[in-house]
PDB file of C-alpha atoms in Angstrom:
ATOM      1  CA  PRO A  25       3.968  14.360 -35.380  1.00  0.00           C
ATOM      2  CA  MET A  26       7.447  16.520 -34.256  1.00  0.00           C
ATOM      3  CA  THR A  27      10.815  15.268 -36.231  1.00  0.00           C
ATOM      4  CA  TYR A  28      14.566  16.476 -36.136  1.00  0.00           C
ATOM      5  CA  THR A  29      16.902  16.030 -38.276  1.00  0.00           C
ATOM      6  CA  GLU A  30      19.923  14.067 -36.462  1.00  0.00           C
ATOM      7  CA  PRO A  31      23.383  13.850 -38.138  1.00  0.00           C
ATOM      8  CA  GLU A  32      22.989  11.059 -39.959  1.00  0.00           C
ATOM      9  CA  GLN A  33      24.550   8.094 -37.722  1.00  0.00           C
ATOM     10  CA  VAL A  34      25.804   4.633 -38.739  1.00  0.00           C
ATOM     11  CA  PRO A  35      24.317   1.659 -37.950  1.00  0.00           C
ATOM     12  CA  LEU A  36      25.635  -0.750 -35.611  1.00  0.00           C
ATOM     13  CA  SER A  37      26.585  -4.011 -37.659  1.00  0.00           C
ATOM     14  CA  GLU A  38      25.046  -6.942 -36.180  1.00  0.00           C
ATOM     15  CA  GLN A  39      28.422  -7.921 -33.845  1.00  0.00           C
ATOM     16  CA  GLU A  40      28.701  -4.242 -32.909  1.00  0.00           C
ATOM     17  CA  PHE A  41      25.191  -4.768 -31.456  1.00  0.00           C
ATOM     18  CA  GLU A  42      25.706  -8.288 -29.631  1.00  0.00           C
ATOM     19  CA  GLU A  43      28.731  -7.287 -27.877  1.00  0.00           C
ATOM     20  CA  GLN A  44      27.278  -3.628 -26.521  1.00  0.00           C
ATOM     21  CA  GLU A  45      24.085  -6.307 -25.576  1.00  0.00           C
ATOM     22  CA  ALA A  46      26.502  -9.197 -24.096  1.00  0.00           C
ATOM     23  CA  VAL A  47      28.187  -5.992 -21.957  1.00  0.00           C
ATOM     24  CA  ALA A  48      24.382  -4.103 -20.869  1.00  0.00           C
ATOM     25  CA  ARG A  49      23.062  -7.914 -20.598  1.00  0.00           C
ATOM     26  CA  ALA A  50      26.078  -9.162 -17.551  1.00  0.00           C
ATOM     27  CA  PRO A  51      24.707 -12.791 -16.578  1.00  0.00           C
ATOM     28  CA  ASP A  52      26.500 -11.811 -13.246  1.00  0.00           C
ATOM     29  CA  ASP A  53      26.966  -7.766 -12.874  1.00  0.00           C
ATOM     30  CA  ASP A  54      26.368  -7.540  -9.240  1.00  0.00           C
ATOM     31  CA  SER A  55      29.874  -9.569  -8.857  1.00  0.00           C
ATOM     32  CA  ARG A  56      30.998  -7.805 -12.380  1.00  0.00           C
ATOM     33  CA  TRP A  57      30.613  -4.212 -11.567  1.00  0.00           C
ATOM     34  CA  SER A  58      30.101  -4.298  -7.957  1.00  0.00           C
ATOM     35  CA  HIS A  59      32.696  -6.643  -6.388  1.00  0.00           C
ATOM     36  CA  SER A  60      35.043  -6.941  -8.737  1.00  0.00           C
ATOM     37  CA  PRO A  61      38.981  -5.964  -7.728  1.00  0.00           C
ATOM     38  CA  SER A  62      39.868  -4.640 -11.166  1.00  0.00           C
ATOM     39  CA  GLN A  63      37.009  -1.513 -10.358  1.00  0.00           C
ATOM     40  CA  LEU A  64      37.406  -0.726  -6.983  1.00  0.00           C
ATOM     41  CA  THR A  65      41.024   0.067  -7.051  1.00  0.00           C
ATOM     42  CA  GLY A  66      41.810   3.469  -7.016  1.00  0.00           C
ATOM     43  CA  ASP A  67      38.847   5.707  -5.960  1.00  0.00           C
ATOM     44  CA  GLY A  68      36.890   3.445  -6.864  1.00  0.00           C
ATOM     45  CA  PRO A  69      35.896   2.792  -2.677  1.00  0.00           C
ATOM     46  CA  GLU A  70      35.163   6.220  -2.181  1.00  0.00           C
ATOM     47  CA  GLN A  71      33.786   7.455  -5.244  1.00  0.00           C
ATOM     48  CA  LEU A  72      30.353   4.233  -4.005  1.00  0.00           C
ATOM     49  CA  ALA A  73      29.963   5.771  -0.617  1.00  0.00           C
ATOM     50  CA  ARG A  74      30.129   9.431  -1.935  1.00  0.00           C
ATOM     51  CA  CYS A  75      27.616   8.247  -4.408  1.00  0.00           C
ATOM     52  CA  GLU A  76      25.772   6.343  -1.903  1.00  0.00           C
ATOM     53  CA  GLU A  77      26.150   9.170   1.136  1.00  0.00           C
ATOM     54  CA  ARG A  78      24.745  11.933  -1.766  1.00  0.00           C
ATOM     55  CA  LEU A  79      21.508   9.077  -2.853  1.00  0.00           C
ATOM     56  CA  ARG A  80      20.101   8.332   0.268  1.00  0.00           C
ATOM     57  CA  ARG A  81      19.616  12.536   0.967  1.00  0.00           C
ATOM     58  CA  VAL A  82      17.832  12.457  -2.704  1.00  0.00           C
ATOM     59  CA  ILE A  83      16.336   9.384  -2.200  1.00  0.00           C
ATOM     60  CA  GLY A  84      13.292  10.576   0.137  1.00  0.00           C
ATOM     61  CA  ARG A  85      12.582  13.474  -2.091  1.00  0.00           C
ATOM     62  CA  GLU A  86       9.739  14.570  -3.733  1.00  0.00           C
ATOM     63  CA  ARG A  87      10.286  13.466  -7.098  1.00  0.00           C
ATOM     64  CA  PRO A  88      11.963   9.862  -6.461  1.00  0.00           C
ATOM     65  CA  GLN A  89       9.473   9.288  -3.388  1.00  0.00           C
ATOM     66  CA  ALA A  90       6.272  10.294  -5.647  1.00  0.00           C
ATOM     67  CA  ILE A  91       7.647   7.284  -8.262  1.00  0.00           C
ATOM     68  CA  MET A  92       8.677   4.951  -5.879  1.00  0.00           C
ATOM     69  CA  SER A  93       4.649   5.378  -3.732  1.00  0.00           C
ATOM     70  CA  ALA A  94       2.838   4.444  -6.791  1.00  0.00           C
ATOM     71  CA  ILE A  95       5.299   1.445  -7.487  1.00  0.00           C
ATOM     72  CA  PHE A  96       5.108  -0.299  -4.020  1.00  0.00           C
ATOM     73  CA  GLN A  97       1.443   1.105  -3.363  1.00  0.00           C
ATOM     74  CA  ASN A  98      -0.088  -0.681  -5.802  1.00  0.00           C
ATOM     75  CA  GLY A  99       2.007  -3.917  -5.682  1.00  0.00           C
ATOM     76  CA  CYS A 100       4.048  -3.578  -8.652  1.00  0.00           C
ATOM     77  CA  THR A 101       6.965  -5.745  -9.020  1.00  0.00           C
ATOM     78  CA  ALA A 102       9.348  -3.734 -11.323  1.00  0.00           C
ATOM     79  CA  LEU A 103      11.372  -2.517  -7.832  1.00  0.00           C
ATOM     80  CA  LYS A 104      12.719  -4.960  -5.153  1.00  0.00           C
ATOM     81  CA  LYS A 105      11.145  -3.552  -1.693  1.00  0.00           C
ATOM     82  CA  GLY A 106      13.401  -1.307   0.003  1.00  0.00           C
ATOM     83  CA  GLY A 107      15.583   1.808  -0.684  1.00  0.00           C
ATOM     84  CA  VAL A 108      19.277   2.237  -1.262  1.00  0.00           C
ATOM     85  CA  GLY A 109      21.227  -0.937  -1.697  1.00  0.00           C
ATOM     86  CA  SER A 110      17.612  -2.479  -2.566  1.00  0.00           C
ATOM     87  CA  SER A 111      15.821  -0.817  -4.965  1.00  0.00           C
ATOM     88  CA  VAL A 112      18.043   1.752  -5.766  1.00  0.00           C
ATOM     89  CA  LYS A 113      21.947   1.469  -5.677  1.00  0.00           C
ATOM     90  CA  CYS A 114      24.847   2.751  -6.443  1.00  0.00           C
ATOM     91  CA  ARG A 115      27.738   0.604  -8.701  1.00  0.00           C
ATOM     92  CA  ILE A 116      31.377   1.029 -10.417  1.00  0.00           C
ATOM     93  CA  CYS A 117      30.049   0.502 -13.796  1.00  0.00           C
ATOM     94  CA  PRO A 118      31.950  -1.155 -16.875  1.00  0.00           C
ATOM     95  CA  SER A 119      33.772   1.726 -18.851  1.00  0.00           C
ATOM     96  CA  GLU A 120      33.795   0.231 -22.557  1.00  0.00           C
ATOM     97  CA  GLY A 121      31.155   0.200 -24.943  1.00  0.00           C
ATOM     98  CA  ILE A 122      28.344   2.198 -24.110  1.00  0.00           C
ATOM     99  CA  PHE A 123      28.333   2.418 -20.680  1.00  0.00           C
ATOM    100  CA  THR A 124      31.086   4.906 -21.304  1.00  0.00           C
ATOM    101  CA  HIS A 125      27.942   7.561 -21.660  1.00  0.00           C
ATOM    102  CA  VAL A 126      25.912   6.009 -18.979  1.00  0.00           C
ATOM    103  CA  SER A 127      25.634   7.703 -15.698  1.00  0.00           C
ATOM    104  CA  ALA A 128      22.090   5.518 -14.625  1.00  0.00           C
ATOM    105  CA  TYR A 129      19.940   2.636 -15.876  1.00  0.00           C
ATOM    106  CA  TYR A 130      17.067   0.342 -14.729  1.00  0.00           C
ATOM    107  CA  ARG A 131      17.261  -2.962 -15.292  1.00  0.00           C
ATOM    108  CA  GLY A 132      13.866  -4.950 -15.422  1.00  0.00           C
ATOM    109  CA  ASP A 133      15.495  -7.798 -14.592  1.00  0.00           C
ATOM    110  CA  LYS A 134      16.624  -7.074 -10.997  1.00  0.00           C
ATOM    111  CA  GLN A 135      14.559  -4.740 -10.095  1.00  0.00           C
ATOM    112  CA  ALA A 136      16.313  -2.224  -9.467  1.00  0.00           C
ATOM    113  CA  VAL A 137      17.972   1.461 -10.773  1.00  0.00           C
ATOM    114  CA  TYR A 138      21.599   1.322 -10.817  1.00  0.00           C
ATOM    115  CA  ILE A 139      23.785   4.898 -10.414  1.00  0.00           C
ATOM    116  CA  CYS A 140      27.798   4.867 -12.088  1.00  0.00           C
ATOM    117  CA  ALA A 141      29.177   6.268  -9.448  1.00  0.00           C
ATOM    118  CA  GLU A 142      32.547   6.476 -10.891  1.00  0.00           C
ATOM    119  CA  LYS A 143      31.238   9.183 -13.034  1.00  0.00           C
ATOM    120  CA  GLU A 144      30.699  11.731  -9.438  1.00  0.00           C
ATOM    121  CA  PRO A 145      26.971  12.897  -9.577  1.00  0.00           C
ATOM    122  CA  SER A 146      26.540  16.109  -7.842  1.00  0.00           C
ATOM    123  CA  GLU A 147      22.921  15.393  -5.500  1.00  0.00           C
ATOM    124  CA  ALA A 148      20.934  16.879  -8.155  1.00  0.00           C
ATOM    125  CA  GLN A 149      21.919  14.553 -10.562  1.00  0.00           C
ATOM    126  CA  ILE A 150      21.280  11.883  -8.686  1.00  0.00           C
ATOM    127  CA  GLU A 151      17.903  13.421  -8.381  1.00  0.00           C
ATOM    128  CA  ARG A 152      17.717  13.723 -11.607  1.00  0.00           C
ATOM    129  CA  ILE A 153      18.684  10.724 -13.348  1.00  0.00           C
ATOM    130  CA  LEU A 154      17.190   8.972 -10.421  1.00  0.00           C
ATOM    131  CA  THR A 155      14.018  10.482 -11.843  1.00  0.00           C
ATOM    132  CA  HIS A 156      14.828   9.847 -15.297  1.00  0.00           C
ATOM    133  CA  GLU A 157      14.730   6.017 -14.171  1.00  0.00           C
ATOM    134  CA  LEU A 158      12.776   5.901 -12.187  1.00  0.00           C
ATOM    135  CA  ILE A 159       9.892   6.831 -14.975  1.00  0.00           C
ATOM    136  CA  HIS A 160      11.867   3.749 -16.288  1.00  0.00           C
ATOM    137  CA  ALA A 161      10.845   1.327 -13.948  1.00  0.00           C
ATOM    138  CA  TYR A 162       6.693   2.897 -13.498  1.00  0.00           C
ATOM    139  CA  ASP A 163       6.576   2.169 -17.139  1.00  0.00           C
ATOM    140  CA  HIS A 164       7.171  -1.202 -16.800  1.00  0.00           C
ATOM    141  CA  CYS A 165       4.810  -1.180 -13.938  1.00  0.00           C
ATOM    142  CA  ARG A 166       1.907   0.306 -16.929  1.00  0.00           C
ATOM    143  CA  PHE A 167       1.975  -3.137 -18.356  1.00  0.00           C
ATOM    144  CA  SER A 168       2.034  -5.567 -15.505  1.00  0.00           C
ATOM    145  CA  MET A 169      -0.295  -8.264 -15.156  1.00  0.00           C
ATOM    146  CA  ARG A 170      -1.907  -8.904 -11.580  1.00  0.00           C
ATOM    147  CA  VAL A 171      -0.452 -12.746 -10.661  1.00  0.00           C
ATOM    148  CA  PRO A 172      -2.001 -14.104  -7.419  1.00  0.00           C
ATOM    149  CA  PHE A 173       0.162 -13.965  -4.302  1.00  0.00           C
ATOM    150  CA  VAL A 174       2.725 -11.691  -6.098  1.00  0.00           C
ATOM    151  CA  GLY A 175       1.293  -8.822  -7.122  1.00  0.00           C
ATOM    152  CA  ARG A 176       1.228  -6.760 -10.254  1.00  0.00           C
ATOM    153  CA  GLN A 177       3.638  -8.799 -12.150  1.00  0.00           C
ATOM    154  CA  ALA A 178       5.791  -6.208 -14.486  1.00  0.00           C
ATOM    155  CA  PRO A 179       7.744  -7.731 -17.257  1.00  0.00           C
ATOM    156  CA  TRP A 180      11.770  -7.180 -17.865  1.00  0.00           C
ATOM    157  CA  ALA A 181      11.372  -5.544 -21.340  1.00  0.00           C
ATOM    158  CA  LEU A 182       9.213  -3.783 -23.116  1.00  0.00           C
ATOM    159  CA  THR A 183       8.294  -3.072 -27.129  1.00  0.00           C
ATOM    160  CA  CYS A 184      10.272  -0.283 -28.706  1.00  0.00           C
ATOM    161  CA  ALA A 185       7.516   1.728 -28.874  1.00  0.00           C
ATOM    162  CA  ALA A 186       6.520   2.067 -25.051  1.00  0.00           C
ATOM    163  CA  GLU A 187      10.281   2.291 -24.690  1.00  0.00           C
ATOM    164  CA  ALA A 188      10.520   5.053 -26.837  1.00  0.00           C
ATOM    165  CA  CYS A 189       7.325   6.900 -25.441  1.00  0.00           C
ATOM    166  CA  SER A 190       9.001   5.891 -22.217  1.00  0.00           C
ATOM    167  CA  GLU A 191      11.978   7.400 -23.183  1.00  0.00           C
ATOM    168  CA  VAL A 192      10.810  10.723 -23.969  1.00  0.00           C
ATOM    169  CA  ARG A 193       8.415  10.810 -20.376  1.00  0.00           C
ATOM    170  CA  ALA A 194      11.749  10.052 -18.518  1.00  0.00           C
ATOM    171  CA  TYR A 195      13.192  13.216 -20.188  1.00  0.00           C
ATOM    172  CA  MET A 196      10.335  15.740 -19.609  1.00  0.00           C
ATOM    173  CA  LEU A 197       9.727  13.968 -15.675  1.00  0.00           C
ATOM    174  CA  GLY A 198      13.276  13.337 -14.927  1.00  0.00           C
ATOM    175  CA  ASP A 199      15.212  16.355 -16.866  1.00  0.00           C
ATOM    176  CA  HIS A 200      13.300  19.253 -16.780  1.00  0.00           C
ATOM    177  CA  TRP A 201      11.779  19.497 -13.800  1.00  0.00           C
ATOM    178  CA  ALA A 202      12.142  22.988 -11.316  1.00  0.00           C
ATOM    179  CA  SER A 203      11.103  23.997  -7.966  1.00  0.00           C
ATOM    180  CA  SER A 204       7.986  26.968  -8.965  1.00  0.00           C
ATOM    181  CA  PRO A 205       7.634  29.536  -6.334  1.00  0.00           C
ATOM    182  CA  SER A 206       3.909  30.093  -7.800  1.00  0.00           C
ATOM    183  CA  SER A 207       2.672  26.599  -6.705  1.00  0.00           C
ATOM    184  CA  SER A 208       2.586  24.749  -3.352  1.00  0.00           C
ATOM    185  CA  GLY A 209       5.414  22.080  -5.042  1.00  0.00           C
ATOM    186  CA  LEU A 210       7.086  21.181  -8.221  1.00  0.00           C
ATOM    187  CA  SER A 211       6.327  22.010 -11.708  1.00  0.00           C
ATOM    188  CA  PHE A 212       7.865  21.477 -15.236  1.00  0.00           C
ATOM    189  CA  ASP A 213      11.071  23.591 -15.795  1.00  0.00           C
ATOM    190  CA  GLY A 214      10.096  24.804 -19.427  1.00  0.00           C
ATOM    191  CA  ALA A 215       6.676  25.328 -21.123  1.00  0.00           C
ATOM    192  CA  LEU A 216       5.579  23.551 -22.716  1.00  0.00           C
ATOM    193  CA  ASN A 217       2.546  24.758 -23.099  1.00  0.00           C
ATOM    194  CA  HIS A 218       3.115  28.434 -22.253  1.00  0.00           C
ATOM    195  CA  GLY A 219       0.858  29.161 -19.435  1.00  0.00           C
ATOM    196  CA  GLY A 220      -0.314  25.980 -17.935  1.00  0.00           C
ATOM    197  CA  GLY A 221       1.113  24.671 -15.306  1.00  0.00           C
ATOM    198  CA  PHE A 222       5.435  24.823 -15.925  1.00  0.00           C
ATOM    199  CA  ALA A 223       7.618  27.182 -14.505  1.00  0.00           C
ATOM    200  CA  ALA A 224      10.992  28.167 -16.628  1.00  0.00           C
ATOM    201  CA  ASP A 225      13.615  27.917 -14.886  1.00  0.00           C
ATOM    202  CA  ASP A 226      16.456  30.831 -15.358  1.00  0.00           C
ATOM    203  CA  HIS A 227      19.491  30.394 -13.712  1.00  0.00           C
ATOM    204  CA  LEU A 228      20.524  28.017 -16.323  1.00  0.00           C
ATOM    205  CA  PRO A 229      23.277  29.478 -18.482  1.00  0.00           C
ATOM    206  CA  VAL A 230      22.798  31.709 -21.484  1.00  0.00           C
ATOM    207  CA  GLY A 231      25.073  29.677 -23.983  1.00  0.00           C
ATOM    208  CA  SER A 232      23.185  25.772 -22.912  1.00  0.00           C
ATOM    209  CA  ARG A 233      20.148  24.446 -24.759  1.00  0.00           C
ATOM    210  CA  ALA A 234      18.618  24.799 -21.291  1.00  0.00           C
ATOM    211  CA  GLY A 235      19.973  28.541 -20.757  1.00  0.00           C
ATOM    212  CA  GLN A 236      18.093  29.424 -24.204  1.00  0.00           C
ATOM    213  CA  ARG A 237      15.190  27.982 -23.883  1.00  0.00           C
ATOM    214  CA  ALA A 238      15.004  30.035 -20.677  1.00  0.00           C
ATOM    215  CA  SER A 239      16.422  33.576 -21.819  1.00  0.00           C
ATOM    216  CA  ALA A 240      14.015  33.157 -25.424  1.00  0.00           C
ATOM    217  CA  ALA A 241      12.002  35.479 -26.044  1.00  0.00           C
ATOM    218  CA  THR A 242       8.339  34.316 -25.921  1.00  0.00           C
ATOM    219  CA  PRO A 243       7.370  31.730 -24.199  1.00  0.00           C
ATOM    220  CA  ALA A 244       6.524  30.161 -27.669  1.00  0.00           C
ATOM    221  CA  GLU A 245      10.038  29.392 -28.054  1.00  0.00           C
ATOM    222  CA  ALA A 246      10.423  28.116 -24.457  1.00  0.00           C
ATOM    223  CA  ALA A 247       8.561  25.816 -25.159  1.00  0.00           C
ATOM    224  CA  SER A 248       9.865  25.095 -28.717  1.00  0.00           C
ATOM    225  CA  THR A 249      13.542  24.469 -27.161  1.00  0.00           C
ATOM    226  CA  LEU A 250      11.895  22.759 -24.233  1.00  0.00           C
ATOM    227  CA  ARG A 251      10.657  20.022 -26.804  1.00  0.00           C
ATOM    228  CA  GLU A 252      13.378  19.878 -29.326  1.00  0.00           C
ATOM    229  CA  GLU A 253      15.697  18.957 -25.726  1.00  0.00           C
ATOM    230  CA  ILE A 254      13.157  16.457 -25.047  1.00  0.00           C
ATOM    231  CA  TYR A 255      13.306  14.798 -28.287  1.00  0.00           C
ATOM    232  CA  ARG A 256      16.912  14.966 -28.964  1.00  0.00           C
ATOM    233  CA  GLY A 257      17.497  12.761 -25.686  1.00  0.00           C
ATOM    234  CA  ALA A 258      14.812  10.438 -26.072  1.00  0.00           C
ATOM    235  CA  LEU A 259      15.788   9.590 -29.885  1.00  0.00           C
ATOM    236  CA  ALA A 260      19.168   9.570 -28.648  1.00  0.00           C
ATOM    237  CA  SER A 261      19.060   7.265 -25.779  1.00  0.00           C
ATOM    238  CA  THR A 262      16.656   4.610 -28.124  1.00  0.00           C
ATOM    239  CA  SER A 263      18.739   4.511 -30.662  1.00  0.00           C
ATOM    240  CA  VAL A 264      21.863   3.017 -29.094  1.00  0.00           C
ATOM    241  CA  TYR A 265      20.685   0.923 -26.309  1.00  0.00           C
ATOM    242  CA  GLY A 266      17.167  -1.026 -26.016  1.00  0.00           C
ATOM    243  CA  LEU A 267      14.987  -2.964 -28.408  1.00  0.00           C
ATOM    244  CA  CYS A 268      15.081  -0.074 -30.844  1.00  0.00           C
ATOM    245  CA  ALA A 269      18.626   0.017 -31.625  1.00  0.00           C
ATOM    246  CA  LYS A 270      18.257  -3.096 -33.423  1.00  0.00           C
ATOM    247  CA  ALA A 271      16.325  -0.948 -36.033  1.00  0.00           C
ATOM    248  CA  ASN A 272      15.412   3.087 -37.192  1.00  0.00           C
ATOM    249  CA  ALA A 273      14.006   4.229 -33.967  1.00  0.00           C
ATOM    250  CA  LYS A 274      13.053   7.618 -35.206  1.00  0.00           C
ATOM    251  CA  PRO A 275       9.931   6.485 -37.300  1.00  0.00           C
ATOM    252  CA  VAL A 276       9.122   5.162 -33.497  1.00  0.00           C
ATOM    253  CA  VAL A 277       9.938   8.359 -31.408  1.00  0.00           C
ATOM    254  CA  ASP A 278       8.241  10.146 -33.896  1.00  0.00           C
ATOM    255  CA  SER A 279       5.075   8.695 -34.459  1.00  0.00           C
ATOM    256  CA  VAL A 280       4.888   8.886 -29.793  1.00  0.00           C
ATOM    257  CA  TYR A 281       6.569  11.955 -29.274  1.00  0.00           C
ATOM    258  CA  ASN A 282       3.498  14.304 -29.261  1.00  0.00           C
ATOM    259  CA  ALA A 283       0.601  11.610 -27.114  1.00  0.00           C
ATOM    260  CA  CYS A 284       3.848  11.009 -24.963  1.00  0.00           C
ATOM    261  CA  VAL A 285       5.266  14.238 -23.877  1.00  0.00           C
ATOM    262  CA  GLN A 286       1.288  15.214 -22.951  1.00  0.00           C
ATOM    263  CA  ASP A 287       1.656  11.887 -20.187  1.00  0.00           C
ATOM    264  CA  PHE A 288       2.633  12.703 -17.058  1.00  0.00           C
ATOM    265  CA  ALA A 289       2.105   9.474 -14.939  1.00  0.00           C
ATOM    266  CA  PRO A 290       2.260   9.500 -12.010  1.00  0.00           C
ATOM    267  CA  PHE A 291       2.418  13.861 -11.391  1.00  0.00           C
ATOM    268  CA  THR A 292      -0.292  15.938 -12.642  1.00  0.00           C
ATOM    269  CA  ALA A 293       0.135  18.439 -15.946  1.00  0.00           C
ATOM    270  CA  SER A 294       0.971  21.128 -12.612  1.00  0.00           C
ATOM    271  CA  GLY A 295       3.322  18.580 -11.034  1.00  0.00           C
ATOM    272  CA  GLN A 296       1.387  17.150  -8.424  1.00  0.00           C
ATOM    273  CA  ARG A 297       0.966  13.743  -7.031  1.00  0.00           C
ATOM    274  CA  SER A 298      -1.711  12.324  -9.564  1.00  0.00           C
ATOM    275  CA  PRO A 299      -4.618  10.976  -7.300  1.00  0.00           C
ATOM    276  CA  PHE A 300      -4.839   7.983  -9.991  1.00  0.00           C
ATOM    277  CA  VAL A 301      -5.038   4.898  -8.371  1.00  0.00           C
ATOM    278  CA  GLY A 302      -3.364   1.955 -10.341  1.00  0.00           C
ATOM    279  CA  PHE A 303      -1.145   2.441 -13.182  1.00  0.00           C
ATOM    280  CA  PRO A 304      -2.715   3.905 -16.413  1.00  0.00           C
ATOM    281  CA  PRO A 305      -2.239   2.817 -19.800  1.00  0.00           C
ATOM    282  CA  MET A 306      -0.345   4.493 -22.141  1.00  0.00           C
ATOM    283  CA  PRO A 307      -1.416   6.539 -24.961  1.00  0.00           C
ATOM    284  CA  PRO A 308      -2.856   4.787 -27.840  1.00  0.00           C
ATOM    285  CA  GLU A 309      -0.284   5.865 -29.822  1.00  0.00           C
ATOM    286  CA  VAL A 310       1.992   3.585 -28.089  1.00  0.00           C
ATOM    287  CA  ALA A 311      -0.021   0.821 -29.327  1.00  0.00           C
ATOM    288  CA  ALA A 312      -0.352   1.767 -32.920  1.00  0.00           C
ATOM    289  CA  ALA A 313       3.145   2.543 -33.041  1.00  0.00           C
ATOM    290  CA  ALA A 314       3.785  -1.154 -31.985  1.00  0.00           C
ATOM    291  CA  LYS A 315       2.131  -2.183 -34.885  1.00  0.00           C
ATOM    292  CA  ALA A 316       3.221  -0.161 -37.304  1.00  0.00           C
ATOM    293  CA  PHE A 317       7.110  -1.070 -35.992  1.00  0.00           C
ATOM    294  CA  PRO A 318       7.368  -4.234 -34.861  1.00  0.00           C
ATOM    295  CA  THR A 319       9.959  -5.217 -32.219  1.00  0.00           C
ATOM    296  CA  PRO A 320      12.747  -6.728 -34.149  1.00  0.00           C
TER     297      PRO A 320
END
């Protein structure tokens, strides 16, 4: 599997981890984060209004619509029925702990994606991070069970291995996507399999990793840079949040990366909506990693 040497990270103490989890799993987050007077002073109301306006424009675009349609049409409970304000919401997120670096998140127990309005995301950023989080919701559906009169009941949490795979997919499908003039719709930004179904984005700053990829001398170099970007993002996320944060996330990400970076559901490799009905299982490498690295 692909590996990347990350700077040494200081593991969280048990107390530090519990403090982060307490913030992430606030028992009444709606009242604490969305309606708290202390959170909505100053620019709070205006930030929420701007976020919701941008979100309404973004939610009907191809990427988020394709994922949400796949979830709803197959009867999965990972998201509440409805659009902005139901399954997708803007809110003022906490300013402490892990939320310092969080711009959006998905909560299975709330059946919703939340966009952090105080980060002032642009429309393009909202489309990217919304797609990222909707991939997590979709991946919860892949572990759902059919329940009479309910539909496909999605679990609130996944194994560490499934979380790692979902992060790889979310960074690939959410953060590395571009309009493709050579196709009828969209395709992936970069060249994972240089020559097959991916469109390079050539308008990015050369100083950024994405810009380095766009200006790479060869398709193979662009593919290598893209794979590194996806890997670094997935490793960073799994290392600080979720079940993988309780353990060493790196070997888990290494075990699933190569398989999950080729898993495009609910899209095809060319960027079109997949004709697959239902929710395809994750690659078998995920189940193998779950056995090799049991969730703490």
